[in-house]
XYZ file of C-alpha atoms in Angstrom:
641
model
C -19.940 1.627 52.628
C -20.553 3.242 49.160
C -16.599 3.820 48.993
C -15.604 -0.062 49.578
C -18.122 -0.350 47.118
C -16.209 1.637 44.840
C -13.013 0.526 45.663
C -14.263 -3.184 44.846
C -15.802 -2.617 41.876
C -12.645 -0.577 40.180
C -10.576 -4.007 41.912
C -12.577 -6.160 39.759
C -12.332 -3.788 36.835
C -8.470 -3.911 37.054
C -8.637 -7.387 37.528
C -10.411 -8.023 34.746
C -8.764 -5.772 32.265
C -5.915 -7.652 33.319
C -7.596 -11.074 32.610
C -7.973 -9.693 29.519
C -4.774 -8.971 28.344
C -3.487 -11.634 29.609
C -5.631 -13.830 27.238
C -5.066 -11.505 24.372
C -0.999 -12.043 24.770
C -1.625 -15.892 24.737
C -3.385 -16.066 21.742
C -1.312 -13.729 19.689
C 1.783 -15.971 21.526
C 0.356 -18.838 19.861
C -1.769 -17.844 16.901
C 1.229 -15.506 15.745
C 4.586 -15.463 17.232
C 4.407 -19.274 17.498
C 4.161 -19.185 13.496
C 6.400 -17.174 12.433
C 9.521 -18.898 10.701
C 12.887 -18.043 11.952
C 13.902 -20.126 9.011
C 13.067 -17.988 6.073
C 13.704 -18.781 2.151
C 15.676 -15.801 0.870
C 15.305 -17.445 -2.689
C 12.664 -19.793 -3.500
C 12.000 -22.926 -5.591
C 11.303 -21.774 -9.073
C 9.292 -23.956 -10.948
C 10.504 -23.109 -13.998
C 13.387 -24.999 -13.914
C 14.706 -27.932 -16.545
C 16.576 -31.343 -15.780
C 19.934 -31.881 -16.125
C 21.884 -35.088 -16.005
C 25.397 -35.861 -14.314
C 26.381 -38.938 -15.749
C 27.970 -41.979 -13.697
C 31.336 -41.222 -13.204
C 31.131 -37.625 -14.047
C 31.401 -34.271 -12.396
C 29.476 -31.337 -13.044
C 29.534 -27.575 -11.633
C 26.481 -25.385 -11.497
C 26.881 -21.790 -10.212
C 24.280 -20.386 -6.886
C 24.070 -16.960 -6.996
C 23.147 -15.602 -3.304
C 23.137 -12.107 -3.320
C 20.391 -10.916 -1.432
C 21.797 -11.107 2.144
C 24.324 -13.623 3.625
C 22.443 -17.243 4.276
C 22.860 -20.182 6.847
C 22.238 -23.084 4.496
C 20.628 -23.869 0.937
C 19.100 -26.934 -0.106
C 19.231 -27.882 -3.917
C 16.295 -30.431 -5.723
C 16.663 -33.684 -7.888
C 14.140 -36.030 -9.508
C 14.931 -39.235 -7.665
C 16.360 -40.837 -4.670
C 18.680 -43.906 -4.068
C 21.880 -41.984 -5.385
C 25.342 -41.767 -4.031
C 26.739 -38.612 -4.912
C 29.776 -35.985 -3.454
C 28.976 -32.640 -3.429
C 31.215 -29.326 -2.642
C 30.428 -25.817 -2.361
C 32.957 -23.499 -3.259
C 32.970 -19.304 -2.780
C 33.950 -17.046 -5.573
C 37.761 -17.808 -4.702
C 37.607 -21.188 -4.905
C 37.865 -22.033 -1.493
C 36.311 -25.338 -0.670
C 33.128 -24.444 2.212
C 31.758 -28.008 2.326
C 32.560 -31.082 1.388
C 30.556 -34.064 1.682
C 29.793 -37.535 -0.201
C 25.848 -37.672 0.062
C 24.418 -41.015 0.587
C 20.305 -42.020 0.842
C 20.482 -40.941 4.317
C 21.225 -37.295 3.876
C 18.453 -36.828 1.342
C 15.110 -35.562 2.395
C 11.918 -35.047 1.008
C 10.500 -31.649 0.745
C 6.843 -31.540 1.202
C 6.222 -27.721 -0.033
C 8.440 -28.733 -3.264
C 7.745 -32.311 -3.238
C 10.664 -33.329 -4.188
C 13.662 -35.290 -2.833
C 16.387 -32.496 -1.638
C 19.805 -31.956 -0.162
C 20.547 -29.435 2.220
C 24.279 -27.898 2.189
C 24.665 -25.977 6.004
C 28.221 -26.097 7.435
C 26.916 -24.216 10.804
C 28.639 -20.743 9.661
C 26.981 -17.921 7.747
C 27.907 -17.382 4.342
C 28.458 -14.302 3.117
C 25.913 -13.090 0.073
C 27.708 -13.657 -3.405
C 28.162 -15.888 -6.203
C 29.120 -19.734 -5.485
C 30.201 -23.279 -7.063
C 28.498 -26.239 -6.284
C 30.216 -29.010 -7.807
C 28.117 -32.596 -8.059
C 30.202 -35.420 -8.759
C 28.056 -38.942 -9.270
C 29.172 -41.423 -7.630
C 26.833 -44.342 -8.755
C 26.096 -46.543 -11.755
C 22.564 -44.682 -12.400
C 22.319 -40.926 -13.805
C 21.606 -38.240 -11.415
C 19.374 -35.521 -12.430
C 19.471 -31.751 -10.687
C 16.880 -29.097 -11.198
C 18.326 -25.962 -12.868
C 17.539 -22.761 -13.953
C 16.481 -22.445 -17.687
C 19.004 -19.228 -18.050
C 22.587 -20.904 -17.944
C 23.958 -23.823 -15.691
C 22.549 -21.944 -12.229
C 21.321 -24.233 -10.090
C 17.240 -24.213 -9.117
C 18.101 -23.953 -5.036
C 16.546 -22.643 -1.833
C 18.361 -20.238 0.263
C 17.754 -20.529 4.024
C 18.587 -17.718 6.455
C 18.169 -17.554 9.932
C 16.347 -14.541 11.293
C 14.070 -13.778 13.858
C 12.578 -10.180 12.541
C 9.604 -11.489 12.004
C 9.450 -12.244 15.333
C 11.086 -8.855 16.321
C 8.392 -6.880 14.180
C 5.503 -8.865 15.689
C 6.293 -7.350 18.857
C 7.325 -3.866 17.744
C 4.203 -3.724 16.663
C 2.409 -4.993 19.612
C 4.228 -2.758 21.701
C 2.804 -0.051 19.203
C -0.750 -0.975 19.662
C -0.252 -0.700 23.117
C 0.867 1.917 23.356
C -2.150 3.483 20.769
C -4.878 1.657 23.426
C -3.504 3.320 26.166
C -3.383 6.931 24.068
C -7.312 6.342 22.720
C -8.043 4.804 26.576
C -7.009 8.574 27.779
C -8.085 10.320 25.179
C -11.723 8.564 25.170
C -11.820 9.636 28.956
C -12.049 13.456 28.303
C -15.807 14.669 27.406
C -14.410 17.105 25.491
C -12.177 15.079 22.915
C -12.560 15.842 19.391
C -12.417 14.036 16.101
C -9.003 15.816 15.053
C -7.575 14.602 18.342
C -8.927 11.570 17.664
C -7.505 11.493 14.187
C -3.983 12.329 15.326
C -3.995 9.687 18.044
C -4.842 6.949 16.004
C -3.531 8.348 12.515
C 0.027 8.224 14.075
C 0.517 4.211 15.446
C -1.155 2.946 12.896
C 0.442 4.608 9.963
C 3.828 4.210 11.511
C 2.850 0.063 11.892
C 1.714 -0.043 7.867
C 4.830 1.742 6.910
C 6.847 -1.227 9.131
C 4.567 -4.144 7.511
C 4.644 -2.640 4.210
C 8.001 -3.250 1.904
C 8.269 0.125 -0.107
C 6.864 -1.830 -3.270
C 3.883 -3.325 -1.816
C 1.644 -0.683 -3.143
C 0.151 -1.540 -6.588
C 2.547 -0.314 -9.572
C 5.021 0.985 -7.397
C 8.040 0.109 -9.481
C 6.684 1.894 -11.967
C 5.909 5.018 -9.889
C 9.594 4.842 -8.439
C 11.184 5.195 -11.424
C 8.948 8.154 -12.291
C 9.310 9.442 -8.871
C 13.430 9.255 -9.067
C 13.610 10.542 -12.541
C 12.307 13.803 -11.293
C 15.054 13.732 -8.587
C 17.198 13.372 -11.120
C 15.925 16.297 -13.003
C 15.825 18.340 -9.941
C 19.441 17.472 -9.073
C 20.938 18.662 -12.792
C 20.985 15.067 -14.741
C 20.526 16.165 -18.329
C 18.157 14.554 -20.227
C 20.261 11.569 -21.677
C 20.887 10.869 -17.879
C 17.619 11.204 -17.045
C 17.582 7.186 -16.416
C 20.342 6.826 -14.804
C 20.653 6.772 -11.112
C 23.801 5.951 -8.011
C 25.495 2.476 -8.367
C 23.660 1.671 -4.900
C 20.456 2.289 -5.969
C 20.903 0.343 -9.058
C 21.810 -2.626 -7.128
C 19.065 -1.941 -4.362
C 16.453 -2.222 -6.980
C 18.220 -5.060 -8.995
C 18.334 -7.326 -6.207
C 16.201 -6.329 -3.466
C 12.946 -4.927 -5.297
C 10.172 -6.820 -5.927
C 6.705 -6.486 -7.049
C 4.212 -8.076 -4.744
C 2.511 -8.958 -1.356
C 4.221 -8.704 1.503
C 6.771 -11.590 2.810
C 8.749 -12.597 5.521
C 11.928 -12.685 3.013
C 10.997 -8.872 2.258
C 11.832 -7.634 5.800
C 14.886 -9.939 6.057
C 16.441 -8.610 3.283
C 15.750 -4.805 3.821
C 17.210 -5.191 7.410
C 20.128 -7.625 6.558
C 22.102 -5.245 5.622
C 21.127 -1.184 6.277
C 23.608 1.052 6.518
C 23.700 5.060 6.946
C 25.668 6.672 3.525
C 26.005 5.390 0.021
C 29.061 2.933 -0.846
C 28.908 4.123 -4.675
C 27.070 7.099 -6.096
C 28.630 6.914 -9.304
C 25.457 7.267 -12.282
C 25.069 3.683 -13.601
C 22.013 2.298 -15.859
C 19.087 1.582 -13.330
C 17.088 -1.664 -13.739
C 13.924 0.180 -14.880
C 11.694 -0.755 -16.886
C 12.136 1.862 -19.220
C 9.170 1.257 -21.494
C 6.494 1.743 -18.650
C 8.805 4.747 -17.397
C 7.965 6.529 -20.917
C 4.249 6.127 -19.585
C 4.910 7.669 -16.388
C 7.023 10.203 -17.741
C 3.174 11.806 -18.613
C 2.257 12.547 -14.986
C 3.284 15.888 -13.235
C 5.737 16.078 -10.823
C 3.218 17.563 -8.569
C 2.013 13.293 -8.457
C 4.985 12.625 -6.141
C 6.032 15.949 -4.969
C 6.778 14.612 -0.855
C 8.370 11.558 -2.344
C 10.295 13.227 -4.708
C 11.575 15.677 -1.696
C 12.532 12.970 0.298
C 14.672 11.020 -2.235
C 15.990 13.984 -3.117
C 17.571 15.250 0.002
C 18.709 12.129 0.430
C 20.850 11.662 -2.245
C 21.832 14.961 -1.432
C 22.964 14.009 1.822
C 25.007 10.447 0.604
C 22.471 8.350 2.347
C 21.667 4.213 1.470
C 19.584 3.259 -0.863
C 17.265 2.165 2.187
C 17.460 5.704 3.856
C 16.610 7.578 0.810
C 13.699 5.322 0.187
C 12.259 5.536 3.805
C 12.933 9.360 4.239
C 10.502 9.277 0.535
C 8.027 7.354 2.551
C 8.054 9.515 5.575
C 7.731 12.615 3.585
C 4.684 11.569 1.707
C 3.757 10.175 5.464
C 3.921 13.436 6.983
C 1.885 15.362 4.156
C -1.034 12.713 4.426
C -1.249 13.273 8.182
C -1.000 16.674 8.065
C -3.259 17.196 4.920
C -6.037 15.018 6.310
C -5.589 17.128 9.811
C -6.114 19.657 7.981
C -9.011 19.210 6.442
C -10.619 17.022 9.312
C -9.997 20.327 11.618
C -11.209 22.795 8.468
C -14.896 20.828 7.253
C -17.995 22.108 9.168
C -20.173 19.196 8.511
C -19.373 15.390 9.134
C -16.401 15.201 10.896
C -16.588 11.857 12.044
C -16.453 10.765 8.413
C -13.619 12.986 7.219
C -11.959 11.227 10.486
C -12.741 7.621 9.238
C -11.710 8.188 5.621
C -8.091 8.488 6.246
C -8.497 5.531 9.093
C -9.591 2.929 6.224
C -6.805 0.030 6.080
C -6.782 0.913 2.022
C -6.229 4.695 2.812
C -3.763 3.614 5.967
C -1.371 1.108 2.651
C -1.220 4.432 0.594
C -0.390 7.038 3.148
C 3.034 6.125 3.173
C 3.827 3.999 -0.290
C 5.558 5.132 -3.350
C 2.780 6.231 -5.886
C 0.603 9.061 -6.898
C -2.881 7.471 -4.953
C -1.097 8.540 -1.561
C -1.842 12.197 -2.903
C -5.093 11.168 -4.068
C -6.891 11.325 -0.786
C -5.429 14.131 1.044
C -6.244 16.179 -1.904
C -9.374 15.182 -2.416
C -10.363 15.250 1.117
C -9.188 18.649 1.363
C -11.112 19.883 -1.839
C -14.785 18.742 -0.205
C -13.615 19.796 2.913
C -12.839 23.403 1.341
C -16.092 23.955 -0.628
C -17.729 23.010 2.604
C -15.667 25.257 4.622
C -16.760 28.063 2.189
C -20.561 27.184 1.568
C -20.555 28.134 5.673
C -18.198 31.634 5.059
C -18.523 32.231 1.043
C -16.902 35.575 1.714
C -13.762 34.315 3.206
C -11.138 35.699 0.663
C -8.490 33.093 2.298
C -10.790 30.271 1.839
C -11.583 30.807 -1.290
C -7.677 30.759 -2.395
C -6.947 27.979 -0.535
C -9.847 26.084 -2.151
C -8.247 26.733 -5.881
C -5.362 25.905 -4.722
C -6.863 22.125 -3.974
C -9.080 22.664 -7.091
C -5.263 23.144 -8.709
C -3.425 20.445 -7.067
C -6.653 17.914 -8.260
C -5.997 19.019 -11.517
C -2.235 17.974 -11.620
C -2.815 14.565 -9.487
C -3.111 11.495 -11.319
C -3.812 13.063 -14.736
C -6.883 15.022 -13.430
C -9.266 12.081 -12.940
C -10.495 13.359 -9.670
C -11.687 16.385 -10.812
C -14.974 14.539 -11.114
C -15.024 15.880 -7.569
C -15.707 19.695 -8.939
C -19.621 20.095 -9.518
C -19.883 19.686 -5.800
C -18.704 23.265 -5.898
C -22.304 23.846 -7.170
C -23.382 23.738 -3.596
C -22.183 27.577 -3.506
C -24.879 28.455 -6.057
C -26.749 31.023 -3.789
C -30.078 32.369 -5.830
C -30.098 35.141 -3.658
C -26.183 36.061 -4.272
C -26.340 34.718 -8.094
C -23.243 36.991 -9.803
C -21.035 36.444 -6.167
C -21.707 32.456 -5.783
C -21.488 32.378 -9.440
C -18.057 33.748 -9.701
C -16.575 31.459 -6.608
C -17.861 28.503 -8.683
C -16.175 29.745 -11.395
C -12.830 30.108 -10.278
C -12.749 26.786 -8.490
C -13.683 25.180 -12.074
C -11.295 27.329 -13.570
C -8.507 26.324 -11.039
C -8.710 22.620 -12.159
C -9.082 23.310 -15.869
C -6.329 25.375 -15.871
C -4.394 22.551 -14.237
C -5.025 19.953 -16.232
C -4.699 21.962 -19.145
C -1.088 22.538 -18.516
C -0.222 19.392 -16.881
C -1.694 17.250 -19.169
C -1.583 19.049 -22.621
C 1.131 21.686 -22.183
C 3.643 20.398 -20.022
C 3.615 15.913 -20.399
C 7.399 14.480 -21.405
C 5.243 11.985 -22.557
C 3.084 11.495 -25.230
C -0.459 10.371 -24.165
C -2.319 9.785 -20.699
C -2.349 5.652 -20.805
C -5.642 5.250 -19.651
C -7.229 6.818 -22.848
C -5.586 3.913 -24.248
C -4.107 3.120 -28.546
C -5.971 1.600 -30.833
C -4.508 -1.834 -32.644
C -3.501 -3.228 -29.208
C -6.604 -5.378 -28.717
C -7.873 -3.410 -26.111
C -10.483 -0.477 -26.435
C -9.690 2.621 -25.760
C -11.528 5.608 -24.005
C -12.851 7.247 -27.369
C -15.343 4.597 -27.306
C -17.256 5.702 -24.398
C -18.233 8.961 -26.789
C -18.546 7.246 -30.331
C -20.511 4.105 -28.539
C -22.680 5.064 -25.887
C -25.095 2.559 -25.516
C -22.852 -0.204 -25.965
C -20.127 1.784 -23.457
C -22.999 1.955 -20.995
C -24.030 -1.894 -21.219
C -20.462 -2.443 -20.510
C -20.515 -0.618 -17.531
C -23.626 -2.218 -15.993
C -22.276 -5.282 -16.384
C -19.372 -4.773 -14.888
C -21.131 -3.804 -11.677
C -23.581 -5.937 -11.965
C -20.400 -8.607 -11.798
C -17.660 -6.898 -9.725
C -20.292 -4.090 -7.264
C -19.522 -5.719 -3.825
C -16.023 -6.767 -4.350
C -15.696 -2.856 -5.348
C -17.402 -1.864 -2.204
C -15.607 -4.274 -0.037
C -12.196 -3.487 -1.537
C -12.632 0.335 -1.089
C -12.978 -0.304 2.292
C -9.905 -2.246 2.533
C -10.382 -6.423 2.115
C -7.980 -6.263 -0.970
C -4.606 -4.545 0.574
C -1.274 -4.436 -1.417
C -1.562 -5.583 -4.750
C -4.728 -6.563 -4.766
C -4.148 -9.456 -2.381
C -7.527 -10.371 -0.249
C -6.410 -9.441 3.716
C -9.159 -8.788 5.606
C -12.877 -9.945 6.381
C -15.568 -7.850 4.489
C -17.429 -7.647 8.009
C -14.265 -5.865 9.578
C -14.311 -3.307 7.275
C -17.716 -3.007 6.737
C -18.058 -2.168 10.380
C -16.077 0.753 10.320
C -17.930 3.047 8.350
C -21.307 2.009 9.714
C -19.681 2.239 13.005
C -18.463 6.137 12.374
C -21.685 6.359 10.240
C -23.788 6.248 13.825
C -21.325 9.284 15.398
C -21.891 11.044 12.089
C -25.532 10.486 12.137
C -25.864 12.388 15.432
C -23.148 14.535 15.615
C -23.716 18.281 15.411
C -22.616 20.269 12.532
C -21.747 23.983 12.086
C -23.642 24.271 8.992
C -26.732 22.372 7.895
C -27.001 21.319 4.199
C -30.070 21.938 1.421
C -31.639 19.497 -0.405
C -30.682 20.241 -3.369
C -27.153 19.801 -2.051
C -28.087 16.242 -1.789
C -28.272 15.878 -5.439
C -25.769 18.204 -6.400
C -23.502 15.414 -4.642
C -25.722 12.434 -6.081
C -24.284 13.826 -9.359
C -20.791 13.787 -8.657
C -21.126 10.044 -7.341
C -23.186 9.285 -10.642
C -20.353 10.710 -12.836
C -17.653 8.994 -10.851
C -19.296 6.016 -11.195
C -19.726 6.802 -15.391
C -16.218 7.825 -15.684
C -14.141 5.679 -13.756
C -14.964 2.816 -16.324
C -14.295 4.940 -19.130
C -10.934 4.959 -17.559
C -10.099 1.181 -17.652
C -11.450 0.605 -21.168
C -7.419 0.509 -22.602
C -6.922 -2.260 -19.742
C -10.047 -3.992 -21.271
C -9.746 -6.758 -23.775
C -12.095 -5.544 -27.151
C -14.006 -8.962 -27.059
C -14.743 -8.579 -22.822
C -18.633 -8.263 -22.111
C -17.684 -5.728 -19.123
C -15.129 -3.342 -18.340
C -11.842 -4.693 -16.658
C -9.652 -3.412 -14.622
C -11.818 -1.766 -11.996
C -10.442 -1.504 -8.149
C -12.430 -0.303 -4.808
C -9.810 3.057 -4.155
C -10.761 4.223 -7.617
C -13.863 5.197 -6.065
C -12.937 6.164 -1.746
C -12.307 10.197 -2.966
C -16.102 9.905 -3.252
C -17.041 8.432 -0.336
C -17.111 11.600 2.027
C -19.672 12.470 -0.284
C -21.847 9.236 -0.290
C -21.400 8.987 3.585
C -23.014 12.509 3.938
C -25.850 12.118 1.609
C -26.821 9.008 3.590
C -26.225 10.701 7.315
C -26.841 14.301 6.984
C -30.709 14.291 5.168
C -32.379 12.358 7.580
C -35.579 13.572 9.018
C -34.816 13.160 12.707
C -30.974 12.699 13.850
C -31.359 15.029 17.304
C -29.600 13.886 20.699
C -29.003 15.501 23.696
C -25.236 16.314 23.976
C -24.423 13.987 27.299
C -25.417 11.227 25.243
C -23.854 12.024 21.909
C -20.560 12.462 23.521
C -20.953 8.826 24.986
C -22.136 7.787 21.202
C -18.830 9.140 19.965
C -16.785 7.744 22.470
C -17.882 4.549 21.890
C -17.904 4.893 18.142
C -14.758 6.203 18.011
C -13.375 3.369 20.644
C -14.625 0.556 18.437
C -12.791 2.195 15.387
C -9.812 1.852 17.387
C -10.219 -1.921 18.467
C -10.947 -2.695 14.461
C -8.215 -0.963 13.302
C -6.093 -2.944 15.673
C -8.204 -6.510 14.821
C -6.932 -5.244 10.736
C -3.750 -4.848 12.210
C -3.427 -8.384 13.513
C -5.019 -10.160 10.030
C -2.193 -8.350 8.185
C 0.321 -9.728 10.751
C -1.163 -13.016 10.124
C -0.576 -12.888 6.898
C 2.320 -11.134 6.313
C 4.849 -12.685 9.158
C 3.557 -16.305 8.679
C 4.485 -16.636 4.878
């Protein structure tokens, strides 16, 4: 009796996981794949566009230039309706493609444009190049055609067909599918741990943002390429004067295909149009830089984008495409996040849970794999609390203690040295009963990150000033005026987070992703960390922290939050009321920090260990199912546009 019981109770179980899913595939069938365009604008509507005027009787050619990807059809605007007009659409040969005399009939009205169009699709693809479209008016009126303001180019739309959105929608279904069924297996094991956890989830989900996210969707990250492949240059013998320079492919991979912004549907079409495995042309050619802002850059150390560096690197090396060498880049600074923030998941005796979550934020998940110098912001700042905790529980582990200078080091040559804010929390090692020993570990941690920022930012820069201490005559401030204005520097500050405090909070967590763009709900990211807060809360540490401790790390949150303004002041106009410029990841390498202050100096936080493990599971379960609701918002967003 008891085993029919059983049996009928894991029936209905199955049946109603199955229920489940079933209802889960119909919604995303409608609510996503049902939405996503197969007709997608490789070139938009610009709205900077002038009039011209073909006369009656007259004939006039405008060039298209399509070079993107090959197209199905392109539609081109005018001001009013009620003309008869022929139009033909020649290639770069001359060759005639279509031919047509357009009466009212043919012309439609574009709703997203609004204005009155005319569509030019033959029912073959045409290839990607430059084209004629000659416009010959047929009636007694004048016809006028939007152009471009640069030459007689034509203001069009290019149409292709594709159905990679649709593709990628269910690559990455199939992905998160395949992560449920991993965490479902995992989560079944009492003796799972929060590395395992890490790697299970770390490794879906970072492969799914590095499919969603083009390789410039990270804030800046023109910018940070070019300083990323100047150093491959470097590395591979350019001289100096060739410094700039960079493979004919490349040139015209960044020329045409780059483009600073939020993720789009036209973004995946055009990286996947046309990929290939080796280089056409290597020859050096000028690259599109921007050449000013990569004299900035030239200031950081090349320890900023060591992985990515690597990766273009041995690409170029090998004669790969443009698109190879950029993806192997991506994987390389990939592999060093996971493996850096295994690391020191695996290494920290205290809070695991939150080291775990950290690296499992949708803001840390958009920087583990993009092109800039925050995706080595985390790991090694991660790693650098996780070391001075790792030695506060073994101070007179020799290895430890190198390996924690080493991070102390690396902070020092990452993004100028701004994170070595992080350092005091080395005061934690102060032992009163040790005072010379704990005194000289402190030391040589501090000492590591001096020297480092020392060399990499006053011996070694190519360039000639950090940009966030900002020049004066630019009508911005500049950093000096934190020290020779205190007060005022200080009333800045509190206004600032008096105006911007929970859209700093909510966008460390992760509702702005990309550049800045609002993606997901504040609740969905809020409920992560309190989520992994409750597992941390309970969970049982190796080593047990003072209270003094406490505010040794109050003070390294107080200073971040001090410093990081003084930081933005060149961004901030001299006649602002607040300081400008200030964004939620300036502030996650401090949140292991603030998440263990508020867990790990309660008064009672005891469990028995049966139930914590089924706390954890279920914390660490509902981490999952978030990070695959965050998943499906960015989908939403991203595929639909």
């Amino acid at each position: 009796m008891v085993i029919n019981k059983i049996r009928i109770f894991s029936i209905v179980k199955m049946v109603c996981a199955l229920m489940l899913f079933a209802l889960i595939a119909k919604t995303v069938k409608f609510d996503l794949i049902e939405k996503v365009d197969t007709d997608i604008s490789i070139y938009e509507f610009s709205q900077e566009y002038q009039e011209t005027s073909v006369k009656p009787g007259e004939t006039v050619e405008y060039e298209v230039l399509a070079e993107r990807t090959s197209f199905d059809c392109l539609d081109f605007f005018m001001e009013e309706e009620g003309r008869n007009f022929q139009v033909a659409f020649l290639d770069e040969e001359g060759q005639i493609l279509f031919d047509q005399v357009i009466s009212e009939e043919d012309v439609f009205y574009d709703n997203a444009v609004q204005k009155p169009a005319v569509r030019i699709k033959t029912g073959e693809v045409f290839p990607k190049g430059q084209y004629t479209v000659r416009i010959a008016n047929l009636s007694r009126e004048t016809l006028r055609i939007d152009a471009l303001k640069e030459g007689n180019v034509l203001d069009v739309r290019v149409v292709k067909y594709s159905r990679v959105g649709v593709i990628m929608a269910l690559l990455v279904g199939l992905i998160l599918i395949g992560y449920a069924a991993a965490l479902w297996y995992l989560l079944r094991k009492k003796s799972f741990s929060m590395p395992q956890f890490f790697l299970v989830s770390v490794i879906p989900l970072s492969l799914v943002y590095l499919l969603m996210l083009a390789p410039w969707s990270a804030p800046d990250s023109n910018s940070h390429f070019t300083a990323a492949y100047r150093f491959s240059n470097r590395i591979l013998g350019c001289p100096r004067d060739e410094e700039w320079l960079g493979r004919a492919d490349d040139a015209e991979f960044y020329r045409l295909l780059w483009r600073n912004g939020n993720p789009k549907l036209r973004d995946y079409v055009g990286l996947t149009s046309d990929i290939k495995i080796l280089a056409d042309d290597k020859s050096l050619v000028e690259m599109p830089f921007d050449i000013e802002k990569g004299e900035a850059m030239k200031y950081y150390s090349i320890l900023n984008y060591w992985p990515q560096i690597f990766g273009l690197t041995v690409g170029r090396l090998l004669g790969l495409s443009s698109f190879l060498c950029i993806y192997l880049a991506r994987v390389c600074i990939l592999l060093f996040y996971i493996a850096a923030c295994y690391h020191a998941i695996k290494l920290v005796p205290i809070g695991k849970s939150i080291f775990t979550l950290i690296p499992l934020l949708p803001i840390s998940l958009v920087m583990s794999s993009a092109i800039s110098y925050d995706s080595m912001v985390l790991p090694v700042s991660l790693n650098l609390v996780a070391n001075i905790l790792a030695l506060y529980k073994t101070p007179e582990d020799k290895r430890r203690m190198f390996e924690t200078m080493i991070w102390a080091f690396m902070a020092g040559a990452v993004k100028g040295g701004g994170y070595l804010i992080l350092l005091p929390a080395a005061f934690i090692l102060y032992d009163g009963e040790e005072k010379r020993k704990s005194t000289g570990l402190i030391l040589k941690i501090v000492l590591s990150g001096l020297i480092s920022v020392i060399l990499f930012d006053v011996v070694l820069p190519a360039g000639s000033t950090l940009f966030q201490f900002g020049v004066s005559g630019n009508g911005k401030m500049t950093a000096m005026l934190a020290l020779r204005q205190p007060f005022h520097f200080m009333k800045l500050c509190i206004e600032a987070y008096l105006k911007y405090g929970d859209y700093l909070i909510l966008s460390m967590l992760g509702t702005q992703l990309s550049w800045v763009e609002t993606s997901l709900p504040g609740t969905l990211v809020t409920a992560m960390p309190l989520i992994m807060g409750v597992s941390a809360f309970y969970e049982q540490d190796e080593i047990s922290l003072k209270k003094k401790d406490k505010w040794i790390f109050l003070l390294v949150i107080l200073v971040t939050v001090v410093s990081t303004p003084m930081m933005l002041l060149s961004w901030t106009d001299v006649r602002s009321d607040s300081v400008e410029g200030l964004q939620g990841r300036y502030y996650l390498p401090v949140l292991s920090l603030a998440m263990l202050v508020i867990t790990k100096f309660s008064l009672y936080n005891r469990m028995s260990d049966d139930r914590f493990v089924a706390v954890r599971q279920k914390c660490a379960a509902w981490c999952g199912i978030l990070s695959c609701i965050a998943v499906y918002y960015m989908e939403r967003l991203y595929l639909t546009r």
